[in-house]
Amino acid sequence: MAPEHELRLPEETMRALGHRVIDAIVDHLTGMAAGPVGGRPTEEVMARLASEPLPRAGAADPGKVLDEVHELLRTGNTHPDHPRFLAFVPGPGTYTGVLAAALAAGFAVPTGWRLTGPVSTAVELTTIRWLAGLLGLPEGTGGLFVSGGSTANLTALTVAREEVLKGEGTHLGTAYCSDQTHFSVERALRVLGIGADRVRRLPADTGQRLAPGPLAARVEEDRRAGLLPFAVIANAGTVGTGAVDPLPELAAFCRAEGLWLHVDGAFGAAAALVEEGRAALAGLPLADSLSVDPHKWLFQPAELGCVLLRSPAGLRRTFGVSMPSYLAGAHASGDPLPDPDEGVDFMHHGIQQTREFRALKLWLSLKVFGADAFGGAVAHGIDTARRLGRFIDSHPGTELVTPPSLAVLTFRCVPVVGEDVPDECVDRACLDLMAEGDALVMPTTVAGRRVFRICTINPRTDFTELCEVVVRLHELWSARAEAAGDATARTPGGPA
Ligand SMILES: *Cc1c(COP(=O)(O)O)cnc(C)c1O
């Protein structure tokens, strides 16, 4: 046995525990569909977790610790990779991504610097090139992998601020997006010193898109007021309804006005892998920067986001730093800030120095399954939403509110003529469904009314089960609507 201070387990134990971890993961991935979409721990378990004292001495049997955590993970959370997790944007994942994450951690892979990570740097550059190609982006597009869409948005908007405002006038910098834009955009701008009073969340049009006309008017008005418009943030797939902003028009406007066009495609950009999606995302290659989350519709485990720039040199201009003495000497040239043409050191391209070797997840998955299989999986999600849309419109008592767009649709339950069902019945029906445990659907608001929303990107979602979820939601909503009607009828002054 190694001395305790070495923090090592005996080799046999290492292998045995590793096999158990893999078995637990494979059991989860292969058995999940037959079980509930997730669970909630008991009050007792929550209390125990919250008050657990620091373990001073190690475990006599490390296997028991693994058993404990396995049980907690199996039963205590909702599973975003479950085929009936239909809320928000699911995270369907692949086993290859899991293996890559384990390998990246197991080999302590350095990623920031060519000197120590030549292979990881090359793999990341190649994976970026593959991804840009899959999305139909121009030759020369570059970027880096980050934790997720929030960080991708922050990274891109930092470059936008530097490149357009040139380090001056941040206090006057003004940015534009629709009111359907993900909250991470406004938060990123706040971090960058662009407060909410200089973020124009313009009301979306009836198609939930950013309308170029009102945008142009607002930019002009702000310029006249002495502000410095610098960026437009467009959506390639809003979370709410899958809406795509009019990218070609916005790109033309931004070019004419000298504004940066950032496209948030965290969830939806992956649709560009297939012809139909690429048509819906026309104009995507015109973006100055793009966020895409492979941990959503490219089936990788969290965390895997990506920021892509048409002109990636801006990353280095924004994030490059001169090297401290303990690193500078290692550059053969002796130049403290090496010529960017020499090659990429990712630590100069983003906020992080030490980073997980995340690129390996997508690299390994693409190598094992092939890009065509990824296209097939994305197409399946788009097609499933379309089929479900037809089912909803043909099912008595339900109708679409927004048609399927990039694998997202919203629908409502139609009240009996003359009945006015409170919006909260939609929320309650979703919670009732969650309590039953079989599926997860969450509501959203479209044109001021609460509606049901379903996202069908999980390629392992069964279509028949999906229809059953809609039918069950309708039943739960009807029960809530009836109860609400009874309550109103009993209220003095309410309808007789
Ligand atoms: C998920 C998402 C984000 C945030 O990404 P994270 O990976 O959760 O940080 C931003 N924008 C859109 C459109 C998203 O779908």
Tab-separated table of C-alpha atoms and ligand atoms in Angstrom, residues 88-89 147-153 180-185 187 235-240 264-268 291-293 295-296 302-305 453, ligand 1:
chain	number	residue	atom	x	y	z
A	88	PHE	CA	-35.799	23.544	-22.037
A	89	VAL	CA	-33.050	22.228	-24.307
A	147	SER	CA	-17.803	25.673	-21.015
A	148	GLY	CA	-21.072	26.407	-22.794
A	149	GLY	CA	-23.248	28.928	-24.567
A	150	SER	CA	-23.053	31.487	-21.771
A	151	THR	CA	-19.267	31.595	-21.939
A	152	ALA	CA	-19.331	31.474	-25.732
A	153	ASN	CA	-21.594	34.537	-25.749
A	180	GLN	CA	-36.626	36.452	-27.053
A	181	THR	CA	-32.857	36.405	-26.536
A	182	HIS	CA	-31.347	34.093	-23.914
A	183	PHE	CA	-30.588	35.790	-20.597
A	184	SER	CA	-26.910	34.865	-20.862
A	185	VAL	CA	-26.497	37.581	-23.506
A	187	ARG	CA	-25.582	38.957	-18.406
A	235	ASN	CA	-30.855	34.196	-32.539
A	236	ALA	CA	-30.313	31.057	-34.571
A	237	GLY	CA	-33.029	29.290	-32.664
A	238	THR	CA	-34.614	30.949	-29.647
A	239	VAL	CA	-35.144	28.645	-26.710
A	240	GLY	CA	-38.789	29.698	-26.502
A	264	ASP	CA	-26.483	32.919	-30.570
A	265	GLY	CA	-26.914	29.460	-32.040
A	266	ALA	CA	-26.162	27.687	-28.773
A	267	PHE	CA	-29.103	25.386	-29.267
A	268	GLY	CA	-30.129	25.825	-32.893
A	291	SER	CA	-22.074	30.480	-30.283
A	292	VAL	CA	-22.903	26.805	-30.546
A	293	ASP	CA	-23.313	24.254	-27.755
A	295	HIS	CA	-23.510	19.737	-25.291
A	296	LYS	CA	-27.019	20.268	-26.629
A	302	ALA	CA	-21.608	19.086	-20.437
A	303	GLU	CA	-19.513	21.128	-20.567
A	304	LEU	CA	-18.949	21.690	-24.266
A	305	GLY	CA	-19.691	25.040	-25.818
A	453	ARG	CA	-43.451	23.750	-25.133
B	1	LIG	C1	-28.445	27.009	-23.670
B	1	LIG	C2	-28.399	28.317	-24.315
B	1	LIG	C3	-27.559	29.329	-23.838
B	1	LIG	C4	-26.701	29.147	-22.612
B	1	LIG	O1	-25.787	28.091	-22.809
B	1	LIG	P1	-25.157	27.287	-21.581
B	1	LIG	O2	-24.424	26.192	-22.283
B	1	LIG	O3	-26.294	26.798	-20.750
B	1	LIG	O4	-24.267	28.206	-20.841
B	1	LIG	C5	-27.536	30.519	-24.512
B	1	LIG	N1	-28.314	30.727	-25.583
B	1	LIG	C6	-29.142	29.779	-26.068
B	1	LIG	C7	-29.965	30.069	-27.277
B	1	LIG	C8	-29.211	28.536	-25.447
B	1	LIG	O5	-30.020	27.593	-25.935
